[in-house]
Short mmCIF file of C-alpha atoms in Angstrom, two decimals:
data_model
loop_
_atom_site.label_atom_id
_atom_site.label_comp_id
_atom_site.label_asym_id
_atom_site.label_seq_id
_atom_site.Cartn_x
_atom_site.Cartn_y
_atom_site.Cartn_z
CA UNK A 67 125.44 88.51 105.52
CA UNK A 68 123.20 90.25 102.87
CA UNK A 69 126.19 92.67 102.00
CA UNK A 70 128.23 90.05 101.40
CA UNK A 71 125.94 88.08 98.89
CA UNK A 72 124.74 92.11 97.35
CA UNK A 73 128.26 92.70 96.37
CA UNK A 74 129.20 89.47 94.96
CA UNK A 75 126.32 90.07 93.15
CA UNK A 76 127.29 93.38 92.09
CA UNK A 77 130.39 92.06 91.27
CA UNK A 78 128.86 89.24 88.78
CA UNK A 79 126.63 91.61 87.22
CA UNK A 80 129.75 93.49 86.35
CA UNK A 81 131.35 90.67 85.49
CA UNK A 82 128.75 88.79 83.19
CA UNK A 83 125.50 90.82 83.47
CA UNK A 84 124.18 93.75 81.49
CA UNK A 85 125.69 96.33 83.81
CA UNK A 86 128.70 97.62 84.89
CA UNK A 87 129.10 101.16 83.93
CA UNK A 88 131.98 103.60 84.44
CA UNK A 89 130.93 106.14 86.73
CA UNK A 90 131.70 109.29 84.80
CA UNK A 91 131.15 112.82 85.62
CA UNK A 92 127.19 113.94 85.68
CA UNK A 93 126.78 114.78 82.69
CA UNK A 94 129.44 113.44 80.80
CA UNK A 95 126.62 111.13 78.87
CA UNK A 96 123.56 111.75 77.71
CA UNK A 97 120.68 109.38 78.96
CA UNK A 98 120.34 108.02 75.27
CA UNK A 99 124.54 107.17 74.93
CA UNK A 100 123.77 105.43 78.69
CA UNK A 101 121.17 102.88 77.56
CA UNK A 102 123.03 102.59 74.53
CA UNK A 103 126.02 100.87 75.92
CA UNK A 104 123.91 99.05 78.41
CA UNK A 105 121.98 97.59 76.01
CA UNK A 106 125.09 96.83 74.06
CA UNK A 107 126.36 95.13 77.17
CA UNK A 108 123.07 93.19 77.71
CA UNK A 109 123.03 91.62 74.19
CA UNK A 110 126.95 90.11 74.59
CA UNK A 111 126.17 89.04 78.18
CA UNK A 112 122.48 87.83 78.53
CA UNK A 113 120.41 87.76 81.58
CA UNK A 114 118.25 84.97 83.47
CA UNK A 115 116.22 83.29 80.89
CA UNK A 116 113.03 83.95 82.84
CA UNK A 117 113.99 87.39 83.31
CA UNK A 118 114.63 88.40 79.60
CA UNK A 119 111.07 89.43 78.45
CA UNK A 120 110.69 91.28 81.57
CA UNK A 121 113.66 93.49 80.56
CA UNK A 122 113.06 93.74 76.72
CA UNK A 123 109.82 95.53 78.19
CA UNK A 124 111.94 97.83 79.94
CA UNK A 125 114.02 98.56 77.52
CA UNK A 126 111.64 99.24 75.34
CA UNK A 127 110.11 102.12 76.98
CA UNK A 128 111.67 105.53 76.23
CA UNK A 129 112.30 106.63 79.61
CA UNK A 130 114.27 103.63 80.78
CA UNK A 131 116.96 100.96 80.46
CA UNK A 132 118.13 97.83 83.04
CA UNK A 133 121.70 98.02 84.22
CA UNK A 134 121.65 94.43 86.14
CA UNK A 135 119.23 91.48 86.85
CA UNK A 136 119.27 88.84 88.81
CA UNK A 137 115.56 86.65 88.31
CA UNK A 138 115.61 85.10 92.14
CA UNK A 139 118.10 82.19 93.22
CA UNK A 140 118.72 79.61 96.23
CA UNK A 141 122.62 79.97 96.55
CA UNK A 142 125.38 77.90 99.00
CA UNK A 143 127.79 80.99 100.33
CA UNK A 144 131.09 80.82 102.47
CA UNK A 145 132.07 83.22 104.51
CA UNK A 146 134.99 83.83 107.31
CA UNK A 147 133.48 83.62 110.67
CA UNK A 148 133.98 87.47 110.75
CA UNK A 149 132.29 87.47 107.86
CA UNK A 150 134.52 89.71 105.78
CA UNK A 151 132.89 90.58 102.52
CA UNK A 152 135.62 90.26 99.97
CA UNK A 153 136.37 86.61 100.88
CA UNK A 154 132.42 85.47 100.82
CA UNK A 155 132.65 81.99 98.05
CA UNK A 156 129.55 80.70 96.33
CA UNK A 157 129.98 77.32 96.55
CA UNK A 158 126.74 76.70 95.11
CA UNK A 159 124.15 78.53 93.07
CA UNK A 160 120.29 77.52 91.72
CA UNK A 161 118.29 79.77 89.55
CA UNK A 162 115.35 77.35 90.71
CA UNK A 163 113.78 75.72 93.79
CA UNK A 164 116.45 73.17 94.81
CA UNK A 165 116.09 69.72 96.58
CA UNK A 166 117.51 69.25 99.92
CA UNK A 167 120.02 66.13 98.59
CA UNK A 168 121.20 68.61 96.12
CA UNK A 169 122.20 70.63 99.19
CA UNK A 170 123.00 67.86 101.16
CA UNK A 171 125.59 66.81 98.52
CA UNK A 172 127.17 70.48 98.35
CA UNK A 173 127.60 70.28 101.74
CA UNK A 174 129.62 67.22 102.10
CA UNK A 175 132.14 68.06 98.96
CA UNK A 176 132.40 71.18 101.07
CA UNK A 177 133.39 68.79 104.09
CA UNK A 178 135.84 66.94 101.97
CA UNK A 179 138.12 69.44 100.70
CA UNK A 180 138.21 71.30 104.33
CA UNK A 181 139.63 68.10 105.63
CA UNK A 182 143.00 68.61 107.41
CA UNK A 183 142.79 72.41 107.00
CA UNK A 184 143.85 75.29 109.58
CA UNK A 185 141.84 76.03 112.34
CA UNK A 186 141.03 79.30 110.84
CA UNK A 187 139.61 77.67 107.70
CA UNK A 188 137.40 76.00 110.38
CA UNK A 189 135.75 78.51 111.74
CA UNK A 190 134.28 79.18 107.81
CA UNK A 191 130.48 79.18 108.15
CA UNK A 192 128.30 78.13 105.15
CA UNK A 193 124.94 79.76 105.07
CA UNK A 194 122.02 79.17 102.47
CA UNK A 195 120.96 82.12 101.38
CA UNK A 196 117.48 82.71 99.36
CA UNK A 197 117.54 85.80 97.15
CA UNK A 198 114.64 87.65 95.48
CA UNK A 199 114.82 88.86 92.05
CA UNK A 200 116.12 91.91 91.96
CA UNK A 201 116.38 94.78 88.58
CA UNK A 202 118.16 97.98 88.78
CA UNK A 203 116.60 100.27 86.24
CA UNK A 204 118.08 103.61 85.15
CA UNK A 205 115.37 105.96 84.68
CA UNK A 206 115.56 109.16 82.61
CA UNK A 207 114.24 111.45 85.85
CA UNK A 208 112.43 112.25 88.90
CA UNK A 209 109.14 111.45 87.47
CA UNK A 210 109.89 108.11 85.65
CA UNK A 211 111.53 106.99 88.89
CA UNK A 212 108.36 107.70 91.06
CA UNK A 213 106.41 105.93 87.59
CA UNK A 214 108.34 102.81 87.93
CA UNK A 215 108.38 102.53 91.81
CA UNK A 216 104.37 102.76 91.38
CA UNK A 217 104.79 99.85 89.14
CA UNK A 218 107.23 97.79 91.25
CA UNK A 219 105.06 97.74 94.21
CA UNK A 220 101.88 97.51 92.46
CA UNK A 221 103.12 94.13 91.51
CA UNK A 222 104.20 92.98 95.21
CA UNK A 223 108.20 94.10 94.83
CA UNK A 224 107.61 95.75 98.26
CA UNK A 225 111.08 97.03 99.02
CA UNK A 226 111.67 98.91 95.57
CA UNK A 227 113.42 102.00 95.96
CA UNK A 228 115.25 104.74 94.57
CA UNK A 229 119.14 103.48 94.93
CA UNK A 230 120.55 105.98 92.82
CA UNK A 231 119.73 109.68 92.90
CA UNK A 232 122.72 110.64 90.59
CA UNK A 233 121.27 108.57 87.62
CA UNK A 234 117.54 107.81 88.92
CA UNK A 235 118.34 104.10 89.58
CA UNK A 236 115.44 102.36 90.98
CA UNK A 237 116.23 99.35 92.47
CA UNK A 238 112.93 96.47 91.95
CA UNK A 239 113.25 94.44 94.80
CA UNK A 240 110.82 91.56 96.89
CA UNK A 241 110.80 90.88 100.08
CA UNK A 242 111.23 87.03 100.20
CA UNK A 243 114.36 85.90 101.33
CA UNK A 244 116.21 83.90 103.73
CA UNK A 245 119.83 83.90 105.76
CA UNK A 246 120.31 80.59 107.59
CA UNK A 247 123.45 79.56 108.52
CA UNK A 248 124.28 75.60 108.47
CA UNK A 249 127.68 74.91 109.57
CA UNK A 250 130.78 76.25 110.47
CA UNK A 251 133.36 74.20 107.87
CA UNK A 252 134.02 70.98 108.94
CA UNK A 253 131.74 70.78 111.62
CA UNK A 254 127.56 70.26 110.12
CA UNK A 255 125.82 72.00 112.79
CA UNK A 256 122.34 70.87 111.86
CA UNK A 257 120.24 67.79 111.29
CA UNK A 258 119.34 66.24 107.59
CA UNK A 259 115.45 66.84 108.55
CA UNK A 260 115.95 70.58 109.38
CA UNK A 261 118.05 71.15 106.13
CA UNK A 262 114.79 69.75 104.29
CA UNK A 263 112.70 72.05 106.07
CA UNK A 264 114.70 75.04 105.62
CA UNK A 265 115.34 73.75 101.62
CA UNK A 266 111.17 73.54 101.36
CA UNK A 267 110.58 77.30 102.82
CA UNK A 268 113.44 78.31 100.63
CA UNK A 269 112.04 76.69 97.53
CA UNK A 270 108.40 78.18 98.49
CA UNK A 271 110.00 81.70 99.05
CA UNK A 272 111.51 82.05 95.50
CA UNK A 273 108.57 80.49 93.83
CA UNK A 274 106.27 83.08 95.02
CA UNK A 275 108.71 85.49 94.46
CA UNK A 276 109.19 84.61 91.05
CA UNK A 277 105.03 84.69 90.22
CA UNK A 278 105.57 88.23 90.74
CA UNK A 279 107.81 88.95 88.03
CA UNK A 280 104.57 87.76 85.58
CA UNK A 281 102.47 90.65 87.55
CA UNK A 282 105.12 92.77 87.18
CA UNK A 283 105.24 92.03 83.21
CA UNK A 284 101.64 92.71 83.00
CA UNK A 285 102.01 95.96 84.72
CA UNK A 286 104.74 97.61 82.73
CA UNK A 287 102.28 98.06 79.96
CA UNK A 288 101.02 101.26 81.73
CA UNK A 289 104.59 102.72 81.12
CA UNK A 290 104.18 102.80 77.65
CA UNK B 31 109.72 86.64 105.72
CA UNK B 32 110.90 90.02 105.50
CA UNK B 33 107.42 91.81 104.49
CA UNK B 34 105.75 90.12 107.81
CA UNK B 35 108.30 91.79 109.84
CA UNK B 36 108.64 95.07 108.32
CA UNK B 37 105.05 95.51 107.99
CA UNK B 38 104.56 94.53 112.30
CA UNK B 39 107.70 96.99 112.50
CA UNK B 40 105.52 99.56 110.60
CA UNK B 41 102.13 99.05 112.71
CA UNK B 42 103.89 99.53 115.71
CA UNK B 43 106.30 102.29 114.63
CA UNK B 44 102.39 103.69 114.11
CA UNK B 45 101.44 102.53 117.58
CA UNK B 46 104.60 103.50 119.62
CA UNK B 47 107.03 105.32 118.13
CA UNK B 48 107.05 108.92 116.33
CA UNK B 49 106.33 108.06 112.83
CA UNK B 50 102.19 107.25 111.77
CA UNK B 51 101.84 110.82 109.94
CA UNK B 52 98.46 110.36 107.81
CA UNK B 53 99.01 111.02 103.70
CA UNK B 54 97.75 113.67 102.72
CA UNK B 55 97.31 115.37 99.16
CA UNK B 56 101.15 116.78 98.65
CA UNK B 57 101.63 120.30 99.85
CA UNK B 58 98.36 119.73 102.24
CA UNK B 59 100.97 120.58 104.92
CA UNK B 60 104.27 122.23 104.93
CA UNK B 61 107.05 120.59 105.72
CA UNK B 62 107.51 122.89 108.78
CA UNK B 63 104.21 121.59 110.13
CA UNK B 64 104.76 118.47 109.25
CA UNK B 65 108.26 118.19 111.58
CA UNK B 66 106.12 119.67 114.23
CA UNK B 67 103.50 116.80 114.38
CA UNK B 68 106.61 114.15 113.78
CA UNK B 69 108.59 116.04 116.97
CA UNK B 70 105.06 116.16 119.05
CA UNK B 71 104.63 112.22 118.22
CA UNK B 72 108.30 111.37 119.24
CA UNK B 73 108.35 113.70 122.80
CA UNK B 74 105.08 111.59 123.96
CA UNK B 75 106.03 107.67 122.50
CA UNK B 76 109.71 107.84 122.55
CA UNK B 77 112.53 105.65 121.32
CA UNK B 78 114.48 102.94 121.63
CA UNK B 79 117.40 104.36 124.42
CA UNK B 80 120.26 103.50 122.31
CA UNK B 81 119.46 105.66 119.28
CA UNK B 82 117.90 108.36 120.97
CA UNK B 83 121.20 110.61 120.28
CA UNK B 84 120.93 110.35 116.58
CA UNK B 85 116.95 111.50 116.10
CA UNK B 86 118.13 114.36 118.41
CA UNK B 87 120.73 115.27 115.99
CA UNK B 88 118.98 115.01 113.39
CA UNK B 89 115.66 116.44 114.23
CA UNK B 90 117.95 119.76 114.65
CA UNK B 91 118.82 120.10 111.46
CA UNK B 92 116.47 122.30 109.46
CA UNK B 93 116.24 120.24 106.51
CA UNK B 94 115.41 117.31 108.19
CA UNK B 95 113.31 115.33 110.65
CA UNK B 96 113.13 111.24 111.41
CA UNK B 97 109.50 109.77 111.44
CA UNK B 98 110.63 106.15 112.80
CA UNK B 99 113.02 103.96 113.89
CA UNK B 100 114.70 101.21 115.67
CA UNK B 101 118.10 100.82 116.81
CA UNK B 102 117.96 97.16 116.01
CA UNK B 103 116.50 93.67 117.38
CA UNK B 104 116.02 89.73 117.52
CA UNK B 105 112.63 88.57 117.85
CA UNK B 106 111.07 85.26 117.44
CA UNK B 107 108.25 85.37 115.54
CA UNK B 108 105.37 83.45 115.00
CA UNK B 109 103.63 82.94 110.60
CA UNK B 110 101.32 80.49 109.36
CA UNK B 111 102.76 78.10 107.36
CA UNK B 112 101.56 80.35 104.03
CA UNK B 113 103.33 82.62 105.58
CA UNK B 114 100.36 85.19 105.59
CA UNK B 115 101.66 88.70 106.64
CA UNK B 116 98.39 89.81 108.33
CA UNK B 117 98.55 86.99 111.14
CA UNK B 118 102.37 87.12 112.27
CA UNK B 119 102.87 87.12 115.36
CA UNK B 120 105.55 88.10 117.98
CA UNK B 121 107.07 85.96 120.61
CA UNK B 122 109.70 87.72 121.67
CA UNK B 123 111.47 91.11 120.68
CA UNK B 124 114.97 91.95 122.56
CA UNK B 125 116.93 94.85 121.41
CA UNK B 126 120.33 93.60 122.54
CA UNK B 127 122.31 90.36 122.32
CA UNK B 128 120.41 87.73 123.99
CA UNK B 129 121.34 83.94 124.61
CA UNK B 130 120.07 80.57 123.56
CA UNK B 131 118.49 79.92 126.82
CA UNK B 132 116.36 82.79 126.37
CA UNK B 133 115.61 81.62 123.17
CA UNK B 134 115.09 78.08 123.98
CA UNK B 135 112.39 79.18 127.12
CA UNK B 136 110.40 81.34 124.76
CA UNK B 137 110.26 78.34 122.41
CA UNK B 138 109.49 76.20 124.89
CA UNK B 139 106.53 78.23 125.98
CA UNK B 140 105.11 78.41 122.69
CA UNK B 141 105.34 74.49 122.93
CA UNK B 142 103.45 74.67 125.72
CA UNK B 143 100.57 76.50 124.32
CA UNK B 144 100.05 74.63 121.39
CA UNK B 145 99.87 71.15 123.20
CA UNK B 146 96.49 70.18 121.60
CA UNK B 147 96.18 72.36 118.71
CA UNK B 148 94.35 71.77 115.21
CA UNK B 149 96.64 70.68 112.67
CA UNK B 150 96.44 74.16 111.21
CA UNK B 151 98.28 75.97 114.30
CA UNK B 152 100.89 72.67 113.84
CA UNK B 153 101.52 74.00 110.67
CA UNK B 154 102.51 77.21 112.02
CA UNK B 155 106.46 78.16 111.71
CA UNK B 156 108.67 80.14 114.26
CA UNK B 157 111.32 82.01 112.85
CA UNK B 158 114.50 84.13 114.51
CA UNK B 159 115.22 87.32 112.76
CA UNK B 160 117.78 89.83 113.69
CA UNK B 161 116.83 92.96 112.57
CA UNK B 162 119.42 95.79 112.05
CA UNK B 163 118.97 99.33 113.04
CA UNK B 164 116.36 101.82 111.00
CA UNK B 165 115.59 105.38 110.38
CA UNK B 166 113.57 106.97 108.26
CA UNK B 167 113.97 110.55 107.63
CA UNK B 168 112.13 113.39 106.21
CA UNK B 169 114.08 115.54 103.96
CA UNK B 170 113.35 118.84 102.96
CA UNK B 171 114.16 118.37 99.34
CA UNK B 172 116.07 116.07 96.56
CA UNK B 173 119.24 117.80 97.36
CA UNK B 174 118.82 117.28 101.38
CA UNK B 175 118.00 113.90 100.59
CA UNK B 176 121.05 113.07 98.66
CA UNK B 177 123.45 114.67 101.44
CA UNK B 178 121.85 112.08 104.64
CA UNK B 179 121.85 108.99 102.11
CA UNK B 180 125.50 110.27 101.44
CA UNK B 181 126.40 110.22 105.22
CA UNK B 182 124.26 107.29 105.26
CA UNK B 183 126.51 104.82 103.31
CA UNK B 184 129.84 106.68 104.50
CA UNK B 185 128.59 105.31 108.12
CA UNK B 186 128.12 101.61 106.72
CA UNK B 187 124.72 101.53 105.92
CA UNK B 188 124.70 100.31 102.88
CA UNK B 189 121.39 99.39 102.24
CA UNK B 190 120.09 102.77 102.66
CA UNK B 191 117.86 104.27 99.86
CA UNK B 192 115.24 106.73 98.64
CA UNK B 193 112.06 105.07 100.14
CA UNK B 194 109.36 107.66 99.20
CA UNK B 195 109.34 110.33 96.68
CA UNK B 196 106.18 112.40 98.11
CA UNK B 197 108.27 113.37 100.99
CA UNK B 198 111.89 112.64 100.43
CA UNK B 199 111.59 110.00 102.97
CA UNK B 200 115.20 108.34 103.09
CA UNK B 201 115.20 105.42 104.55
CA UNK B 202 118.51 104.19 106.83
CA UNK B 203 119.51 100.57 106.65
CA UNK B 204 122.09 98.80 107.60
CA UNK B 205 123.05 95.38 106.02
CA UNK B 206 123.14 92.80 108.90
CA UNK B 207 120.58 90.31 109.32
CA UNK B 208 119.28 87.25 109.47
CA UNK B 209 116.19 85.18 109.28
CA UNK B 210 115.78 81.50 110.05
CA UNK B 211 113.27 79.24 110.48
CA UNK B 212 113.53 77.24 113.50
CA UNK B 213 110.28 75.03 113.88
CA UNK B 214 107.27 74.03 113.03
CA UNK B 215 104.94 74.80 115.98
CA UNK B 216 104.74 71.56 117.99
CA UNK B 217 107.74 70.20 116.66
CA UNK B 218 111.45 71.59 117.63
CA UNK B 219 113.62 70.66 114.10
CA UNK B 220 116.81 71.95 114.86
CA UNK B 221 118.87 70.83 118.03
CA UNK B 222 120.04 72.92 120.97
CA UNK B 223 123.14 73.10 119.87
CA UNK B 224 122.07 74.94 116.72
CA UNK B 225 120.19 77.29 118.56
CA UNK B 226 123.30 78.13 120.23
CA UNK B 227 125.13 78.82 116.92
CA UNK B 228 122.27 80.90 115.70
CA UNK B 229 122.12 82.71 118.08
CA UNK B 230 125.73 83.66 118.11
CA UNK B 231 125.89 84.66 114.59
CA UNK B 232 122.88 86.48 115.59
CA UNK B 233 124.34 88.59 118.56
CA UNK B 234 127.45 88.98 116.66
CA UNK B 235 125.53 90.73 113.39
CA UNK B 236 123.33 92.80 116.36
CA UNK B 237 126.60 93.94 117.73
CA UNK B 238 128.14 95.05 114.57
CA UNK B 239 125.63 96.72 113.15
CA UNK B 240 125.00 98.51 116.66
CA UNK B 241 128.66 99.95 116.17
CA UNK B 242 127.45 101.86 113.01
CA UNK B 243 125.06 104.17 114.59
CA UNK B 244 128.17 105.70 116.52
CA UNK B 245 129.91 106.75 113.24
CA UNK B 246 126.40 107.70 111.90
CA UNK B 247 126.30 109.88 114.85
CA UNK B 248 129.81 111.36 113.86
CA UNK B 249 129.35 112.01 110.39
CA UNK B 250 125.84 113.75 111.08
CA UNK B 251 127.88 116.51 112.20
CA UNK B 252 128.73 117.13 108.65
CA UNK B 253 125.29 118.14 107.58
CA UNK B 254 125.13 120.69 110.20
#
């Protein structure tokens, strides 16, 4: 489930974030002409407005430059019931806590177009998925990594970790989130109440996952 | 959600399996000694049966030895409503596929304990979480560490990274899992049926990432 929302997510940041870089030979740019072009792709592509003075900081510091950014969201996915990757579909996404009619009404326009479709379109599932922020930072080596990891979990992004070892990434990750699957397409599977209860620890979830990206503000000042 | 489990995961990985190793200041030990207290721990706590083969493997190679693992699980498990980390609880662990009747008796019980409880233990939630399998391993070096997160992803686990720097500690992870709420102690919100499904989708992501620690057996070979 998680792999199929991480690459879509990938795939966005690619698409409209301030990331997706070639993968050249080591070596074939400097740290300096890296950040360079990522910051060139950050300022035509913007990021998550409660996200963006978080990675000004970043950028700011010598050692280091963001390559994606996601600042936490609630989002609708569909998925195949074998849940291949490459056909996953957001059919909803929320950059903030969400109420359940909002859901509720995704749902049912869901419901409407499947009517009348094959019995492989029914066997779809739609989960609600909660996701964490989440910023990839290039770092300029060994040492800034371990620096910036110290950082991450010092402000409660618990399962930070080196992702990259070819360009330092370091990957600034929380731990709240949340894969619950509602329905298989055309069939709701679940009550209204439980889809506000799962909607209210969803919305509680990102909003203390979010408080940590003010912690982690305050904490990249002993990068610089 | 997440952090509660990993962090029971980690006290009893401490408790019971081969991991626990106390930091010290770096280079306090070798890395030879320190395989030698990780093989001692493993030979008297064990391992889950199923991955057994793979810390074998791997504890033969020279540049490498695993400090804990599982080979993968779905628990119930027990949080106050705040979702407090220090007081989850588990009410069930199974390390295979399991079905909703098991599920629905070990809810059931829980029922049956709380009949009469403060309206603080009614605000308790029970979630299902299926956890997919994990290793950590002890690498020699930066360069050893690279090559298993290499065989790592080439086996499908895709979430694997660079957990700790002091020791090279790479950490496998596979993508699959799941966590859902399910009630509110002392009151069921989700019907039988929807147990049923969740539980299905559950098995299902067991079983498939259970299939990956066969290829990750396979493509060990390659660092031998």
């Amino acid at each position: 489930m998680w792999s199929a929302v991480r690459e879509q997510r990938s795939r966005e940041r690619s698409r409209g974030g301030e990331g997706g870089r070639k993968r050249g030979r080591r070596g074939a740019m400097t740290f300096e002409e890296r950040k360079k072009r990522a910051l060139k792709r950050l300022a035509e592509r913007g990021a998550d407005a409660d996200i963006v003075e978080i990675l000004e900081r970043i950028n700011r510091l010598e050692n280091f430059f963001t390559t994606s950014s996601c600042s936490g969201r609630i989002v609708l996915l569909k998925i195949p019931h074998a849940g291949s990757k490459r056909e996953a579909e957001f059919i909803a996404k929320w950059h903030r806590p969400v109420s359940a009619a909002e859901v509720l009404l995704a749902l049912k326009s869901m419901q409407g177009r499947n009517a009348g479709c094959s019995a492989a379109r029914e066997r779809e599932e739609i989960w609600l998925i909660e996701q964490p922020p989440i910023i990839h930072v290039a770092c300029r080596d060994l040492r800034s990594a371990e620096e910036m990891l110290e950082v991450a979990y010092a402000s409660g992004f618990k399962y930070s970790n080196l992702k990259s070892l070819k360009h330092f990434v370091v990957e600034i990750l929380s731990t709240e989130r949340m894969d619950v699957p509602l329905c298989e397409c055309g069939r709701m599977l679940c009550t209204a109440e439980y889809i506000e209860f799962v909607v209210s620890r969803a919305n509680f979830l990102l909003n203390r996952a979010k408080k940590k990206l003010k912690r982690l503000l305050e904490n990249l000042s002993s990068l610089e």
